[in-house]
């Protein structure tokens, strides 16, 4: 991972598009073809993801919320009064709300998200519901080092919150790099609370990423719509099919878009050839056990400090601390 200095002020729009273009061109030029999963989340993509969380087959969000509600008081014990709570990749702050209702008075709540519009809007919606709380949104790509607001740095401790099994989108070595980065940002004495989907029956996993209503398929294909719009692409949507399956060897769900025929596609003037059946690998969603995530975290200095799961052991919330 390269520590690119992300300038946040002048033209985030232009910078975002440049990174998107570079990543898409590199990914479509690669073998196998691939595009980073973080690009799913344009406006439509974020809305489609919200709809995924409501289909009956997709258990992670529902299960994580259940665990948070059932154990909020317990989890909150790891959050000392006066801490700054930093949420990585906050999206909608639905899960943070559950924690925020259970925690002692905080120095600040800092939602961090790659989508500036989203994070500002969520902050605006949160403030009236938590009038005592300082909500200080930050627009940043959590894959890279970023700076916290002064109020969060001045707090005696910082608590990271990384729900949603977003950590599963990283390759294991990237997940380790993320945890190292989080330690650097949060500083010694910190706590980190991570939501992680657990390894389970392939049938349950496969169903969760192949919902009957086809919302996940739409979410996957929307990436091509985004490329067509933002990068002058000419993908024909009905010639690409949603593929999602559990890869048991690597403990991950893979999502692909498979070309139904041999064809050429143009993106920002560059031409890409597809064989019939050739896929663009659009997402990995790694699944962990309590042990495997614990080992990964320990390897970069985080000590396991608590685990909460649901009755069926589908999902976990795992806490770690960084000694000072
Ligand atoms: C938001 C990354 C946790 O991996 O389950 C949902 C994204 N992709 N359905 C996941 C997703 C397809 C989701 N995460």
Coordinates of C-alpha atoms and ligand atoms in Angstrom, one line a residue:
X1 CA 0.0 0.0 0.0
X2 CA 1.4 3.4 -1.0
X3 CA 1.0 6.3 1.4
X4 CA -0.3 8.7 -1.1
X5 CA -0.9 12.2 0.2
X6 CA -4.6 12.7 -0.4
X7 CA -5.3 16.4 -0.8
X8 CA -8.8 16.9 0.5
X9 CA -9.5 20.5 -0.2
X10 CA -9.2 21.6 -3.9
X11 CA -11.0 19.2 -6.2
X12 CA -12.0 15.9 -4.5
X13 CA -14.2 15.2 -7.5
X14 CA -11.3 15.4 -10.0
X15 CA -9.0 13.4 -7.8
X16 CA -11.7 10.7 -7.2
X17 CA -12.3 10.4 -11.0
X18 CA -8.5 10.2 -11.7
X19 CA -8.0 7.4 -9.2
X20 CA -11.2 5.6 -10.5
X21 CA -9.9 5.8 -14.1
X22 CA -6.4 4.6 -13.2
X23 CA -7.7 1.7 -11.2
X24 CA -10.3 0.6 -13.9
X25 CA -7.8 0.9 -16.8
X26 CA -5.2 -1.1 -14.8
X27 CA -7.7 -3.6 -13.7
X28 CA -9.2 -4.3 -17.1
X29 CA -5.7 -4.5 -18.6
X30 CA -4.8 -7.1 -16.0
X31 CA -5.1 -10.9 -16.0
X32 CA -7.5 -11.9 -14.6
X33 CA -9.5 -8.6 -15.1
X34 CA -10.5 -7.0 -11.8
X35 CA -11.8 -3.7 -10.3
X36 CA -11.5 -2.7 -6.6
X37 CA -14.7 -3.3 -4.7
X38 CA -14.7 0.2 -3.2
X39 CA -15.9 1.6 -6.5
X40 CA -19.3 0.0 -6.0
X41 CA -20.4 2.9 -3.8
X42 CA -21.5 5.7 -6.0
X43 CA -24.9 7.2 -5.2
X44 CA -26.9 4.3 -6.8
X45 CA -24.4 1.7 -5.5
X46 CA -24.8 2.9 -1.9
X47 CA -28.6 2.8 -2.3
X48 CA -28.5 -0.7 -3.8
X49 CA -26.2 -1.8 -0.9
X50 CA -28.9 -0.5 1.5
X51 CA -31.4 -2.6 -0.3
X52 CA -29.2 -5.7 -0.1
X53 CA -29.1 -5.3 3.7
X54 CA -32.9 -5.8 3.5
X55 CA -33.2 -8.9 1.4
X56 CA -34.0 -12.0 3.5
X57 CA -30.8 -14.0 2.4
X58 CA -28.4 -11.2 3.4
X59 CA -27.9 -11.9 7.1
X60 CA -24.8 -9.9 8.0
X61 CA -26.2 -6.4 8.6
X62 CA -29.3 -7.7 10.4
X63 CA -27.2 -10.0 12.6
X64 CA -24.6 -7.4 13.4
X65 CA -27.3 -5.0 14.5
X66 CA -28.8 -7.7 16.7
X67 CA -25.4 -8.3 18.3
X68 CA -24.8 -4.6 18.9
X69 CA -28.3 -4.2 20.4
X70 CA -28.0 -7.2 22.6
X71 CA -24.5 -6.4 23.9
X72 CA -24.3 -2.6 23.6
X73 CA -23.9 -2.1 27.3
X74 CA -21.1 -4.7 27.5
X75 CA -19.3 -3.3 24.4
X76 CA -19.6 0.3 25.8
X77 CA -17.6 -0.8 28.8
X78 CA -14.5 -0.7 26.6
X79 CA -15.2 2.9 25.8
X80 CA -13.9 5.2 28.6
X81 CA -15.7 8.6 29.3
X82 CA -14.0 11.3 27.2
X83 CA -12.9 9.0 24.4
X84 CA -13.1 10.0 20.8
X85 CA -15.0 7.4 18.7
X86 CA -13.6 7.1 15.2
X87 CA -15.7 5.1 12.7
X88 CA -13.9 3.8 9.7
X89 CA -16.0 3.7 6.4
X90 CA -19.1 4.8 8.2
X91 CA -21.6 4.9 5.4
X92 CA -24.9 5.3 7.1
X93 CA -24.2 5.7 10.9
X94 CA -26.9 3.2 11.7
X95 CA -24.7 1.0 13.8
X96 CA -22.8 3.8 15.5
X97 CA -26.2 5.1 16.7
X98 CA -26.7 1.9 18.7
X99 CA -23.3 2.3 20.3
X100 CA -23.7 6.0 20.9
X101 CA -26.9 5.4 22.9
X102 CA -24.9 3.2 25.2
X103 CA -21.6 5.0 25.7
X104 CA -20.6 7.6 28.4
X105 CA -20.1 11.2 27.2
X106 CA -17.5 11.3 24.4
X107 CA -15.0 14.0 23.3
X108 CA -16.2 13.5 19.7
X109 CA -17.6 11.1 17.2
X110 CA -15.6 11.1 14.0
X111 CA -17.2 9.3 11.0
X112 CA -14.7 8.7 8.2
X113 CA -15.8 7.8 4.7
X114 CA -14.5 8.0 1.2
X115 CA -17.8 9.6 0.1
X116 CA -17.8 13.2 1.4
X117 CA -21.4 13.9 0.6
X118 CA -22.6 10.8 2.5
X119 CA -20.5 11.5 5.6
X120 CA -21.6 15.2 5.8
X121 CA -25.2 14.2 5.4
X122 CA -25.1 11.5 8.0
X123 CA -23.4 13.9 10.4
X124 CA -26.2 16.5 9.8
X125 CA -28.8 13.8 10.6
X126 CA -27.0 12.6 13.7
X127 CA -26.5 16.0 15.4
X128 CA -30.1 16.7 16.3
X129 CA -30.5 13.2 17.8
X130 CA -27.3 13.6 19.9
X131 CA -27.2 17.3 20.8
X132 CA -24.4 16.9 23.4
X133 CA -22.1 15.1 20.9
X134 CA -19.5 16.7 18.8
X135 CA -19.8 15.1 15.3
X136 CA -16.7 15.7 13.2
X137 CA -16.9 14.0 9.8
X138 CA -13.8 13.3 7.8
X139 CA -13.6 12.6 4.1
X140 CA -10.8 10.1 3.5
X141 CA -10.0 6.7 1.9
X142 CA -9.5 4.5 5.0
X143 CA -6.9 2.4 3.0
X144 CA -4.5 5.3 3.4
X145 CA -3.1 7.3 6.4
X146 CA -5.3 10.3 7.2
X147 CA -5.5 12.9 9.9
X148 CA -8.0 13.1 12.8
X149 CA -9.5 16.4 13.9
X150 CA -7.7 18.2 16.7
X151 CA -10.5 17.4 19.2
X152 CA -10.0 13.7 18.6
X153 CA -6.2 14.0 19.0
X154 CA -6.6 15.9 22.3
X155 CA -8.9 13.2 23.8
X156 CA -7.1 10.9 26.3
X157 CA -8.0 7.8 24.2
X158 CA -9.4 7.0 20.8
X159 CA -11.7 4.1 20.1
X160 CA -11.9 2.8 16.5
X161 CA -15.2 1.3 15.2
X162 CA -15.1 -0.7 12.0
X163 CA -18.4 -2.5 11.5
X164 CA -20.0 -4.2 8.6
X165 CA -17.3 -6.7 7.8
X166 CA -15.8 -4.1 5.5
X167 CA -12.5 -5.6 6.6
X168 CA -13.5 -8.6 4.6
X169 CA -13.1 -6.6 1.4
X170 CA -9.3 -6.4 2.0
X171 CA -6.8 -9.1 1.1
X172 CA -5.5 -10.6 4.4
X173 CA -2.2 -8.7 4.0
X174 CA -4.2 -5.5 3.3
X175 CA -6.3 -6.2 6.4
X176 CA -3.1 -6.4 8.4
X177 CA -1.9 -3.1 6.8
X178 CA -5.3 -1.5 7.7
X179 CA -5.0 -2.7 11.3
X180 CA -1.4 -1.3 11.5
X181 CA -2.6 2.0 10.0
X182 CA -5.5 2.1 12.5
X183 CA -3.0 1.7 15.3
X184 CA -0.9 4.6 14.0
X185 CA -4.0 6.8 13.7
X186 CA -5.5 5.8 17.1
X187 CA -2.3 5.7 19.1
X188 CA -1.3 3.6 22.1
X189 CA -4.1 3.0 24.7
X190 CA -6.6 2.7 21.9
X191 CA -9.4 0.2 21.5
X192 CA -10.7 -1.1 18.1
X193 CA -14.1 -2.7 17.7
X194 CA -14.4 -4.7 14.4
X195 CA -17.5 -6.4 12.9
X196 CA -16.6 -9.5 11.0
X197 CA -18.6 -12.1 9.1
X198 CA -17.7 -15.6 10.2
X199 CA -16.8 -18.7 8.1
X200 CA -19.9 -20.9 7.8
X201 CA -21.9 -23.3 5.6
X202 CA -21.3 -22.5 1.9
X203 CA -25.0 -22.8 1.2
X204 CA -25.8 -19.9 3.6
X205 CA -23.0 -17.8 2.2
X206 CA -23.9 -18.4 -1.4
X207 CA -27.5 -17.6 -0.8
X208 CA -26.5 -14.3 0.8
X209 CA -24.7 -13.1 -2.4
X210 CA -27.3 -14.5 -4.8
X211 CA -30.6 -13.1 -3.5
X212 CA -33.7 -14.2 -5.4
X213 CA -34.8 -10.6 -6.1
X214 CA -31.5 -10.0 -7.9
X215 CA -30.5 -6.9 -5.9
X216 CA -26.9 -8.1 -5.5
X217 CA -26.7 -8.7 -9.2
X218 CA -27.9 -5.2 -9.8
X219 CA -25.4 -3.9 -7.3
X220 CA -22.6 -5.8 -9.1
X221 CA -23.7 -4.6 -12.6
X222 CA -24.1 -1.0 -11.5
X223 CA -20.3 -0.8 -11.5
X224 CA -20.5 -1.1 -15.3
X225 CA -23.1 1.7 -15.4
X226 CA -20.8 3.8 -13.4
X227 CA -17.9 3.2 -15.7
X228 CA -20.1 4.0 -18.7
X229 CA -21.1 7.3 -17.2
X230 CA -17.9 8.5 -15.5
X231 CA -15.3 6.9 -17.8
X232 CA -17.0 7.0 -21.2
X233 CA -17.4 3.3 -21.2
X234 CA -19.7 1.4 -23.6
X235 CA -20.4 -1.8 -21.6
X236 CA -23.6 -3.5 -22.7
X237 CA -25.2 -4.4 -19.4
X238 CA -27.2 -7.3 -20.6
X239 CA -24.1 -9.0 -21.9
X240 CA -22.6 -9.4 -18.4
X241 CA -23.9 -11.8 -15.8
X242 CA -23.5 -11.7 -12.0
X243 CA -21.5 -14.6 -10.6
X244 CA -21.0 -15.0 -6.8
X245 CA -19.7 -18.1 -5.0
X246 CA -17.9 -19.2 -1.9
X247 CA -14.2 -20.1 -2.5
X248 CA -13.6 -22.6 0.3
X249 CA -9.8 -22.7 -0.1
X250 CA -9.5 -19.0 0.5
X251 CA -12.5 -18.5 2.8
X252 CA -13.9 -15.8 0.6
X253 CA -17.0 -15.0 -1.4
X254 CA -16.0 -13.9 -4.9
X255 CA -18.1 -11.7 -7.1
X256 CA -17.5 -11.5 -10.8
X257 CA -19.2 -10.1 -13.9
X258 CA -19.0 -12.7 -16.6
X259 CA -19.1 -11.7 -20.3
X260 CA -21.7 -13.8 -22.0
X261 CA -19.9 -13.6 -25.4
X262 CA -16.7 -12.6 -27.1
X263 CA -16.7 -8.8 -27.3
X264 CA -14.7 -5.6 -27.2
X265 CA -15.4 -2.8 -24.8
X266 CA -14.1 0.7 -24.8
X267 CA -13.3 2.8 -21.6
X268 CA -11.8 6.3 -21.9
X269 CA -10.8 5.5 -25.5
X270 CA -9.0 2.2 -24.5
X271 CA -10.2 -1.0 -26.0
X272 CA -10.5 -4.3 -23.9
X273 CA -11.1 -7.7 -25.3
X274 CA -13.4 -10.2 -23.5
X275 CA -13.5 -14.0 -24.3
X276 CA -16.9 -15.6 -23.9
X277 CA -17.2 -16.5 -20.2
X278 CA -14.2 -14.2 -19.2
X279 CA -14.9 -12.4 -15.9
X280 CA -14.1 -9.1 -14.2
X281 CA -13.4 -10.0 -10.6
X282 CA -15.3 -7.2 -8.7
X283 CA -15.2 -8.2 -5.1
X284 CA -13.7 -10.5 -2.5
X285 CA -15.6 -10.8 0.8
X286 CA -13.3 -12.7 3.2
X287 CA -14.8 -14.6 6.1
X288 CA -12.8 -15.1 9.3
X289 CA -13.0 -17.1 12.5
X290 CA -12.5 -15.5 15.9
X291 CA -9.1 -17.2 15.9
X292 CA -8.0 -16.2 12.4
X293 CA -8.8 -12.5 12.9
X294 CA -7.3 -12.6 16.3
X295 CA -4.0 -13.9 14.9
X296 CA -4.0 -11.3 12.2
X297 CA -4.6 -8.5 14.7
X298 CA -2.0 -9.8 17.2
X299 CA 0.5 -9.9 14.4
X300 CA 0.4 -6.1 14.2
X301 CA 0.2 -5.4 17.9
X302 CA -3.6 -5.5 18.8
X303 CA -4.5 -7.7 21.8
X304 CA -7.9 -9.4 21.7
X305 CA -10.1 -7.8 24.4
X306 CA -13.6 -9.2 23.7
X307 CA -15.8 -11.2 21.3
X308 CA -19.6 -11.1 20.9
X309 CA -21.6 -13.3 18.5
X310 CA -25.1 -14.2 17.7
X311 CA -26.7 -17.5 18.6
X312 CA -26.1 -19.1 15.2
X313 CA -22.4 -17.8 15.2
X314 CA -23.0 -16.2 11.8
X315 CA -21.3 -12.9 12.7
X316 CA -18.9 -11.5 15.3
X317 CA -18.0 -8.2 16.9
X318 CA -14.4 -8.4 18.1
X319 CA -12.6 -5.9 20.3
X320 CA -8.8 -5.3 20.5
X321 CA -6.6 -3.0 22.5
X322 CA -3.3 -1.4 21.9
X323 CA -1.1 -1.2 25.0
X324 CA 0.7 2.0 25.8
Ligands
LIG1 C1 -20.2 -4.2 2.7 C2 -18.2 -5.4 2.1 C3 -19.5 -6.1 3.9 O1 -19.0 -8.2 1.6 O2 -20.9 -8.6 2.3 C4 -22.8 -7.3 -0.1 C5 -20.6 -5.9 0.3 N1 -21.3 -7.3 -1.6 N2 -23.2 -8.0 -1.1 C6 -20.1 -7.8 1.9 C7 -21.6 -6.8 -0.5 C8 -22.3 -8.1 -2.1 C9 -20.5 -6.4 1.8 N3 -19.6 -5.5 2.6

